[in-house]
Tab-separated table of C-alpha atoms in Angstrom:
chain	number	residue	atom	x	y	z
A	1	UNK	CA	88.216	37.487	-44.978
A	2	UNK	CA	90.256	35.789	-47.734
A	3	UNK	CA	90.778	32.122	-48.472
A	4	UNK	CA	93.441	30.755	-50.745
A	5	UNK	CA	92.296	28.008	-53.126
A	6	UNK	CA	95.474	27.725	-55.172
A	7	UNK	CA	98.954	29.227	-55.045
A	8	UNK	CA	98.912	32.728	-56.223
A	9	UNK	CA	95.086	33.135	-56.225
A	10	UNK	CA	92.827	34.395	-53.442
A	11	UNK	CA	89.094	35.014	-53.113
A	12	UNK	CA	87.579	37.527	-50.818
A	13	UNK	CA	84.334	36.473	-49.150
A	14	UNK	CA	82.149	39.090	-47.522
A	15	UNK	CA	80.792	38.339	-44.064
A	16	UNK	CA	77.020	37.798	-44.148
A	17	UNK	CA	74.785	38.316	-41.133
A	18	UNK	CA	72.937	34.963	-40.583
A	19	UNK	CA	70.364	36.320	-38.117
A	20	UNK	CA	66.975	36.963	-39.844
A	21	UNK	CA	65.449	40.391	-39.669
A	22	UNK	CA	62.031	41.088	-38.103
A	23	UNK	CA	60.294	41.431	-41.495
A	24	UNK	CA	61.624	38.070	-42.626
A	25	UNK	CA	60.323	36.427	-39.443
A	26	UNK	CA	56.849	37.918	-39.988
A	27	UNK	CA	56.791	36.729	-43.596
A	28	UNK	CA	57.767	33.208	-42.549
A	29	UNK	CA	55.056	33.088	-39.884
A	30	UNK	CA	52.455	34.281	-42.424
A	31	UNK	CA	53.449	31.560	-44.894
A	32	UNK	CA	53.150	28.902	-42.164
A	33	UNK	CA	49.664	30.116	-41.239
A	34	UNK	CA	48.489	30.006	-44.879
A	35	UNK	CA	49.875	26.508	-45.264
A	36	UNK	CA	48.047	25.280	-42.113
A	37	UNK	CA	44.782	26.817	-43.364
A	38	UNK	CA	45.097	25.038	-46.704
A	39	UNK	CA	45.782	21.704	-45.010
A	40	UNK	CA	42.774	22.090	-42.668
A	41	UNK	CA	40.503	23.091	-45.599
A	42	UNK	CA	41.589	20.045	-47.612
A	43	UNK	CA	40.991	17.756	-44.618
A	44	UNK	CA	37.487	19.179	-44.124
A	45	UNK	CA	36.695	18.698	-47.852
A	46	UNK	CA	37.841	15.057	-47.687
A	47	UNK	CA	35.569	14.366	-44.686
A	48	UNK	CA	32.613	16.096	-46.396
A	49	UNK	CA	33.121	14.050	-49.564
A	50	UNK	CA	33.164	10.853	-47.472
A	51	UNK	CA	29.857	11.712	-45.820
A	52	UNK	CA	28.258	12.586	-49.187
A	53	UNK	CA	29.437	9.256	-50.663
A	54	UNK	CA	28.095	7.268	-47.695
A	55	UNK	CA	24.723	9.044	-47.876
A	56	UNK	CA	24.490	8.391	-51.626
A	57	UNK	CA	25.258	4.702	-51.101
A	58	UNK	CA	22.575	4.388	-48.435
A	59	UNK	CA	19.975	6.059	-50.668
A	60	UNK	CA	20.821	3.733	-53.572
A	61	UNK	CA	20.606	0.658	-51.322
A	62	UNK	CA	17.226	1.802	-50.002
A	63	UNK	CA	15.985	2.316	-53.580
A	64	UNK	CA	17.097	-1.222	-54.509
A	65	UNK	CA	15.296	-2.682	-51.499
A	66	UNK	CA	12.106	-0.840	-52.509
A	67	UNK	CA	12.350	-2.200	-56.069
A	68	UNK	CA	12.896	-5.761	-54.794
A	69	UNK	CA	9.916	-5.425	-52.425
A	70	UNK	CA	7.638	-4.212	-55.214
A	71	UNK	CA	8.779	-7.065	-57.493
A	72	UNK	CA	8.100	-9.630	-54.744
A	73	UNK	CA	4.619	-8.209	-54.123
A	74	UNK	CA	3.832	-8.325	-57.838
A	75	UNK	CA	4.967	-11.977	-58.029
A	76	UNK	CA	2.827	-12.900	-55.016
A	77	UNK	CA	-0.216	-11.218	-56.564
A	78	UNK	CA	0.240	-13.160	-59.819
A	79	UNK	CA	0.614	-16.410	-57.870
A	80	UNK	CA	-2.552	-15.588	-55.910
A	81	UNK	CA	-4.503	-15.029	-59.164
A	82	UNK	CA	-3.322	-18.334	-60.582
A	83	UNK	CA	-4.252	-20.160	-57.367
A	84	UNK	CA	-7.716	-18.580	-57.314
A	85	UNK	CA	-8.326	-19.719	-60.907
A	86	UNK	CA	-7.311	-23.293	-60.133
A	87	UNK	CA	-9.505	-23.353	-57.026
A	88	UNK	CA	-12.457	-22.039	-59.055
A	89	UNK	CA	-12.008	-24.807	-61.655
A	90	UNK	CA	-11.743	-27.427	-58.924
A	91	UNK	CA	-14.951	-26.173	-57.273
A	92	UNK	CA	-16.791	-26.456	-60.590
A	93	UNK	CA	-15.512	-30.013	-61.031
A	94	UNK	CA	-16.481	-31.089	-57.509
A	95	UNK	CA	-19.889	-29.397	-57.783
A	96	UNK	CA	-20.654	-31.261	-60.994
A	97	UNK	CA	-19.604	-34.562	-59.431
A	98	UNK	CA	-21.876	-34.047	-56.426
A	99	UNK	CA	-24.914	-33.101	-58.581
A	100	UNK	CA	-24.376	-36.123	-60.857
A	101	UNK	CA	-23.256	-34.196	-63.968
A	102	UNK	CA	-20.438	-36.492	-64.998
A	103	UNK	CA	-20.143	-34.930	-68.418
A	104	UNK	CA	-18.033	-32.097	-67.095
A	105	UNK	CA	-15.741	-34.637	-65.444
A	106	UNK	CA	-15.373	-36.443	-68.806
A	107	UNK	CA	-14.584	-33.107	-70.402
A	108	UNK	CA	-11.761	-32.560	-67.889
A	109	UNK	CA	-10.510	-36.112	-68.478
A	110	UNK	CA	-10.571	-35.901	-72.300
A	111	UNK	CA	-9.186	-32.401	-72.333
A	112	UNK	CA	-12.326	-30.602	-73.520
A	113	UNK	CA	-13.198	-29.007	-70.177
A	114	UNK	CA	-12.724	-25.475	-68.950
A	115	UNK	CA	-8.955	-25.801	-68.895
A	116	UNK	CA	-8.981	-26.881	-72.593
A	117	UNK	CA	-11.303	-24.026	-73.530
A	118	UNK	CA	-8.951	-21.544	-71.944
A	119	UNK	CA	-6.127	-22.762	-74.121
A	120	UNK	CA	-4.269	-24.773	-71.522
A	121	UNK	CA	-2.371	-27.790	-72.826
A	122	UNK	CA	-2.723	-31.298	-71.468
A	123	UNK	CA	0.415	-33.293	-70.665
A	124	UNK	CA	1.688	-35.452	-73.488
A	125	UNK	CA	1.257	-39.218	-73.329
A	126	UNK	CA	-1.432	-40.238	-70.870
A	127	UNK	CA	-3.871	-37.297	-70.830
A	128	UNK	CA	-5.544	-38.528	-67.643
A	129	UNK	CA	-2.514	-38.984	-65.445
A	130	UNK	CA	-2.737	-35.455	-63.989
A	131	UNK	CA	-6.248	-36.164	-62.663
A	132	UNK	CA	-5.340	-39.485	-61.039
A	133	UNK	CA	-2.200	-38.086	-59.523
A	134	UNK	CA	-4.140	-35.170	-58.033
A	135	UNK	CA	-7.028	-37.013	-56.379
A	136	UNK	CA	-7.699	-40.789	-56.162
A	137	UNK	CA	-11.183	-40.351	-54.777
A	138	UNK	CA	-12.733	-40.247	-58.279
A	139	UNK	CA	-12.208	-44.004	-58.710
A	140	UNK	CA	-15.807	-45.358	-58.507
A	141	UNK	CA	-15.028	-48.899	-59.680
A	142	UNK	CA	-18.152	-49.059	-61.912
A	143	UNK	CA	-16.390	-49.373	-65.328
A	144	UNK	CA	-12.940	-50.444	-64.165
A	145	UNK	CA	-11.613	-53.397	-66.142
A	146	UNK	CA	-9.569	-55.621	-63.899
A	147	UNK	CA	-6.785	-57.547	-65.576
A	148	UNK	CA	-3.927	-59.652	-64.501
A	149	UNK	CA	-1.531	-57.858	-62.087
A	150	UNK	CA	1.490	-59.808	-63.372
A	151	UNK	CA	1.169	-58.417	-66.859
A	152	UNK	CA	1.161	-54.857	-65.725
A	153	UNK	CA	-1.929	-54.238	-67.855
A	154	UNK	CA	-3.951	-51.026	-67.853
A	155	UNK	CA	-7.257	-50.386	-66.069
A	156	UNK	CA	-10.077	-48.350	-67.536
A	157	UNK	CA	-12.447	-46.270	-65.434
A	158	UNK	CA	-14.832	-43.753	-67.021
A	159	UNK	CA	-12.662	-43.368	-70.126
A	160	UNK	CA	-9.410	-42.926	-68.161
A	161	UNK	CA	-6.665	-45.542	-68.181
A	162	UNK	CA	-3.685	-46.090	-65.895
A	163	UNK	CA	-1.414	-49.067	-65.132
A	164	UNK	CA	-2.908	-51.782	-62.976
A	165	UNK	CA	-1.642	-51.662	-59.386
A	166	UNK	CA	-1.385	-47.880	-59.422
A	167	UNK	CA	-0.650	-46.401	-55.976
A	168	UNK	CA	-4.121	-44.834	-55.902
A	169	UNK	CA	-5.628	-48.383	-56.125
A	170	UNK	CA	-3.904	-49.612	-52.986
A	171	UNK	CA	-4.156	-48.691	-49.320
A	172	UNK	CA	-1.339	-47.988	-46.915
A	173	UNK	CA	-0.644	-51.720	-46.365
A	174	UNK	CA	-0.350	-52.403	-50.127
A	175	UNK	CA	-3.702	-54.177	-50.448
A	176	UNK	CA	-5.854	-53.469	-53.470
A	177	UNK	CA	-8.782	-51.210	-52.763
A	178	UNK	CA	-12.320	-52.545	-53.346
A	179	UNK	CA	-13.727	-49.200	-54.374
A	180	UNK	CA	-14.667	-45.904	-52.842
A	181	UNK	CA	-16.335	-46.258	-49.455
A	182	UNK	CA	-18.644	-44.017	-47.498
A	183	UNK	CA	-17.434	-40.766	-46.101
A	184	UNK	CA	-16.065	-41.358	-42.644
A	185	UNK	CA	-16.747	-39.306	-39.531
A	186	UNK	CA	-14.738	-36.156	-39.054
A	187	UNK	CA	-11.387	-36.674	-37.418
A	188	UNK	CA	-10.393	-35.275	-34.074
A	189	UNK	CA	-9.425	-31.638	-33.971
A	190	UNK	CA	-5.786	-30.970	-34.578
A	191	UNK	CA	-3.456	-29.431	-32.073
A	192	UNK	CA	-3.752	-25.699	-31.547
A	193	UNK	CA	-1.564	-23.595	-33.727
A	194	UNK	CA	1.118	-21.284	-32.474
A	195	UNK	CA	-0.042	-18.020	-30.888
A	196	UNK	CA	-0.362	-15.160	-33.273
A	197	UNK	CA	1.447	-11.879	-33.091
A	198	UNK	CA	0.104	-9.605	-30.406
A	199	UNK	CA	-2.059	-6.836	-31.767
A	200	UNK	CA	-1.732	-3.166	-31.086
A	201	UNK	CA	-2.714	-1.956	-27.683
A	202	UNK	CA	-6.238	-0.607	-27.658
A	203	UNK	CA	-7.269	2.719	-26.187
A	204	UNK	CA	-7.715	2.851	-22.413
A	205	UNK	CA	-11.200	2.045	-21.189
A	206	UNK	CA	-13.383	4.147	-18.990
A	207	UNK	CA	-12.500	4.148	-15.307
A	208	UNK	CA	-14.488	1.673	-13.240
A	209	UNK	CA	-16.523	2.354	-10.151
A	210	UNK	CA	-14.880	2.831	-6.824
A	211	UNK	CA	-14.558	-0.403	-4.873
A	212	UNK	CA	-15.752	-1.030	-1.344
A	213	UNK	CA	-13.630	0.208	1.493
A	214	UNK	CA	-11.400	-2.427	3.018
A	215	UNK	CA	-11.273	-3.415	6.653
A	216	UNK	CA	-9.482	-1.176	9.091
A	217	UNK	CA	-5.845	-2.111	9.518
A	218	UNK	CA	-4.057	-2.721	12.761
A	219	UNK	CA	-3.154	0.403	14.752
A	220	UNK	CA	0.337	1.637	14.110
A	221	UNK	CA	3.093	2.256	16.567
A	222	UNK	CA	2.586	5.301	18.831
A	223	UNK	CA	4.427	8.300	17.558
A	224	UNK	CA	6.949	10.345	19.476
A	225	UNK	CA	5.741	12.667	22.190
A	226	UNK	CA	4.867	16.069	20.805
A	227	UNK	CA	5.895	19.436	22.089
A	228	UNK	CA	4.034	20.916	25.018
A	229	UNK	CA	1.190	23.130	23.909
A	230	UNK	CA	0.436	26.608	25.054
A	231	UNK	CA	-1.052	27.131	28.449
A	232	UNK	CA	-4.832	27.205	28.334
A	233	UNK	CA	-7.166	29.696	29.881
A	234	UNK	CA	-7.864	29.185	33.569
A	235	UNK	CA	-10.969	27.145	34.284
A	236	UNK	CA	-13.807	27.903	36.551
A	237	UNK	CA	-12.991	27.903	40.206
A	238	UNK	CA	-14.176	24.772	41.954
A	239	UNK	CA	-15.839	24.610	45.330
A	240	UNK	CA	-13.686	25.914	48.151
A	241	UNK	CA	-12.497	23.626	50.891
A	242	UNK	CA	-14.557	24.039	54.019
A	243	UNK	CA	-13.231	22.737	57.357
A	244	UNK	CA	-13.202	23.571	61.061
A	245	UNK	CA	-11.179	22.386	64.057
A	246	UNK	CA	-11.954	23.108	67.722
A	247	UNK	CA	-9.558	22.233	70.559
A	248	UNK	CA	-9.542	22.190	74.374
A	249	UNK	CA	-9.059	25.543	76.050
A	250	UNK	CA	-7.588	24.548	79.455
A	251	UNK	CA	-4.244	23.340	80.706
A	252	UNK	CA	-5.721	21.613	83.768
A	253	UNK	CA	-8.035	18.659	84.281
A	254	UNK	CA	-11.789	19.376	84.214
A	255	UNK	CA	-14.599	17.567	86.100
A	256	UNK	CA	-17.526	16.980	83.722
A	257	UNK	CA	-20.178	16.825	86.440
A	258	UNK	CA	-23.533	15.186	86.047
A	259	UNK	CA	-24.462	16.786	82.657
A	260	UNK	CA	-21.441	15.418	80.838
A	261	UNK	CA	-21.314	18.450	78.515
A	262	UNK	CA	-17.958	19.959	77.509
A	263	UNK	CA	-17.934	23.752	77.381
A	264	UNK	CA	-14.250	24.550	77.168
A	265	UNK	CA	-13.717	24.806	73.362
A	266	UNK	CA	-11.840	27.309	71.228
A	267	UNK	CA	-11.030	27.785	67.506
A	268	UNK	CA	-7.766	26.259	66.307
A	269	UNK	CA	-4.912	28.703	65.848
A	270	UNK	CA	-4.926	28.439	62.009
A	271	UNK	CA	-8.638	29.427	61.918
A	272	UNK	CA	-7.760	32.705	63.568
A	273	UNK	CA	-5.534	33.759	60.655
A	274	UNK	CA	-6.915	36.445	58.264
A	275	UNK	CA	-6.782	34.248	55.148
A	276	UNK	CA	-9.231	31.817	56.807
A	277	UNK	CA	-11.623	34.391	58.142
A	278	UNK	CA	-14.173	33.617	55.398
A	279	UNK	CA	-14.062	29.938	56.274
A	280	UNK	CA	-14.377	30.720	59.962
A	281	UNK	CA	-17.591	32.610	59.314
A	282	UNK	CA	-19.262	29.356	58.151
A	283	UNK	CA	-19.075	27.979	61.732
A	284	UNK	CA	-20.068	29.471	65.082
A	285	UNK	CA	-19.034	28.337	68.603
A	286	UNK	CA	-21.775	28.817	71.216
A	287	UNK	CA	-21.271	29.375	74.956
A	288	UNK	CA	-22.905	26.023	75.801
A	289	UNK	CA	-20.158	24.226	73.819
A	290	UNK	CA	-22.317	23.474	70.737
A	291	UNK	CA	-21.003	24.141	67.188
A	292	UNK	CA	-23.391	25.501	64.531
A	293	UNK	CA	-22.773	24.624	60.827
A	294	UNK	CA	-24.163	27.271	58.461
A	295	UNK	CA	-23.591	25.533	55.062
A	296	UNK	CA	-25.259	22.234	54.210
A	297	UNK	CA	-23.280	19.368	52.712
A	298	UNK	CA	-21.593	16.023	53.271
A	299	UNK	CA	-19.143	16.245	56.181
A	300	UNK	CA	-16.621	14.083	57.975
A	301	UNK	CA	-16.894	14.564	61.781
A	302	UNK	CA	-14.254	13.448	64.277
A	303	UNK	CA	-13.561	13.800	68.033
A	304	UNK	CA	-11.044	12.685	70.690
A	305	UNK	CA	-11.001	12.999	74.526
A	306	UNK	CA	-8.081	12.333	76.933
A	307	UNK	CA	-9.275	10.873	80.285
A	308	UNK	CA	-7.535	11.219	83.650
A	309	UNK	CA	-9.736	9.024	85.802
A	310	UNK	CA	-9.366	5.737	87.672
A	311	UNK	CA	-12.933	4.593	86.939
A	312	UNK	CA	-13.349	1.289	85.175
A	313	UNK	CA	-15.298	2.638	82.140
A	314	UNK	CA	-15.062	5.921	80.295
A	315	UNK	CA	-16.235	7.243	76.899
A	316	UNK	CA	-17.949	10.042	74.974
A	317	UNK	CA	-20.354	10.570	72.011
A	318	UNK	CA	-20.961	13.080	69.163
A	319	UNK	CA	-24.487	14.451	69.011
A	320	UNK	CA	-26.036	15.987	65.857
A	321	UNK	CA	-29.062	18.148	66.489
A	322	UNK	CA	-29.509	16.452	69.924
A	323	UNK	CA	-29.227	12.879	68.588
A	324	UNK	CA	-26.248	10.649	69.342
A	325	UNK	CA	-24.480	9.803	66.062
A	326	UNK	CA	-21.014	8.436	67.035
A	327	UNK	CA	-19.644	7.086	70.328
A	328	UNK	CA	-16.443	5.743	71.825
A	329	UNK	CA	-15.810	3.629	75.012
A	330	UNK	CA	-12.592	2.605	76.836
A	331	UNK	CA	-11.711	0.659	80.012
A	332	UNK	CA	-9.017	1.331	82.599
A	333	UNK	CA	-6.289	-1.256	82.949
A	334	UNK	CA	-5.469	-0.497	86.623
A	335	UNK	CA	-6.540	2.132	89.178
A	336	UNK	CA	-3.090	3.716	89.090
A	337	UNK	CA	-3.078	3.912	85.227
A	338	UNK	CA	-5.399	6.868	84.930
A	339	UNK	CA	-4.519	8.267	81.506
A	340	UNK	CA	-6.519	6.870	78.552
A	341	UNK	CA	-7.831	8.400	75.261
A	342	UNK	CA	-10.754	7.534	72.978
A	343	UNK	CA	-11.237	8.596	69.269
A	344	UNK	CA	-14.267	8.340	66.970
A	345	UNK	CA	-15.226	9.753	63.525
A	346	UNK	CA	-17.581	9.282	60.560
A	347	UNK	CA	-19.356	10.858	57.533
A	348	UNK	CA	-22.771	12.477	57.764
A	349	UNK	CA	-24.989	14.766	55.689
A	350	UNK	CA	-25.728	18.019	57.492
A	351	UNK	CA	-28.312	20.636	56.800
A	352	UNK	CA	-27.804	24.323	57.264
A	353	UNK	CA	-27.752	25.427	60.949
A	354	UNK	CA	-27.035	21.896	62.196
A	355	UNK	CA	-25.715	21.737	65.808
A	356	UNK	CA	-22.744	19.534	66.818
A	357	UNK	CA	-22.000	18.676	70.503
A	358	UNK	CA	-19.611	16.353	72.413
A	359	UNK	CA	-20.804	14.766	75.695
A	360	UNK	CA	-19.232	12.352	78.209
A	361	UNK	CA	-21.332	9.181	78.422
A	362	UNK	CA	-20.374	8.250	81.997
A	363	UNK	CA	-21.037	10.853	84.713
A	364	UNK	CA	-18.506	12.435	87.043
A	365	UNK	CA	-15.397	11.804	84.942
A	366	UNK	CA	-12.202	13.835	84.877
A	367	UNK	CA	-10.846	14.791	81.456
A	368	UNK	CA	-7.733	16.632	80.193
A	369	UNK	CA	-8.659	19.669	78.012
A	370	UNK	CA	-5.167	20.224	76.618
A	371	UNK	CA	-5.367	21.477	72.930
A	372	UNK	CA	-3.390	18.524	71.523
A	373	UNK	CA	-5.294	15.858	73.494
A	374	UNK	CA	-9.001	16.761	73.427
A	375	UNK	CA	-10.569	18.178	70.214
A	376	UNK	CA	-13.500	18.019	67.771
A	377	UNK	CA	-13.743	19.005	64.056
A	378	UNK	CA	-15.405	18.456	60.681
A	379	UNK	CA	-14.438	18.687	56.954
A	380	UNK	CA	-16.875	19.221	54.075
A	381	UNK	CA	-16.526	16.549	51.422
A	382	UNK	CA	-19.248	17.591	48.974
């Protein structure tokens, strides 16, 4: 295309494709990646330098603290040595005073004592002031020259002089002291000091002996019911039940006659079944109406008779081996009320082959031998 800038002149401009080629795009992306790597590397170096500087500062501070600690320990040791020397000199002075050697005390007062020999200098002016200021108990009063208090004159004691009215010559109330008195009794003990720092925990001791067992506690609450266990093995078979029942064997009334014996008996229907044949064999029914028991034991015997008689009295008895054991008696209400029954029963120990019989007590009575009305039986209890 052409563009006119002035009359009569023209410039031709070639059309340039503004879209970048694929190689230019790859080169630009590569330059961006290199620039990001440089920035990240510089940032990492700055952080590393910061950590190195902080570590160096901490090491220098720790070194300074160690130097200060060592200097403080050295100063404390020197102070301890000086204090020990002063205490040693004071012990020598007090020991000489107690033993009566006052020459050493004069040497300390005049400046010729151990301190002077070691090259220590006495204070200028009054050479004895340091002793009086340190301890007023050396004032014995033997050579003290008392003068007028108003003039502020000096007092002399053992070669030492100080102004009259010195604070060591007066008590707490301001009165002048008379001299050194006797040593008083020891004072009361002072209050306890603060507790010290707890020491390190010692090693654990050996285990002690086992203590006595305590009393049994109260029983706890019952627990829930457990599951049913497995079925156990069957136990031994107990003694079999042994029983017998004999009933009347006639549908009509029977006259007992003069003997009173009842002969019309028969086994109960259930004793005739096959499953009770073994039980039936333990009893025998004789033709005379007696019952024989083959197995000994404790038995319950019972009997009932239905009467059809107008007599005033009626009754029967159970005989065991010919001896009456149980009996029963009834009376008739009216001659026309003929029917009446009587029942008796009890427990007795029988031997093998015992004989049981039922007899009417009163002679010539009429009884009903129906199976459900007249019967006798026994059951083994043990």
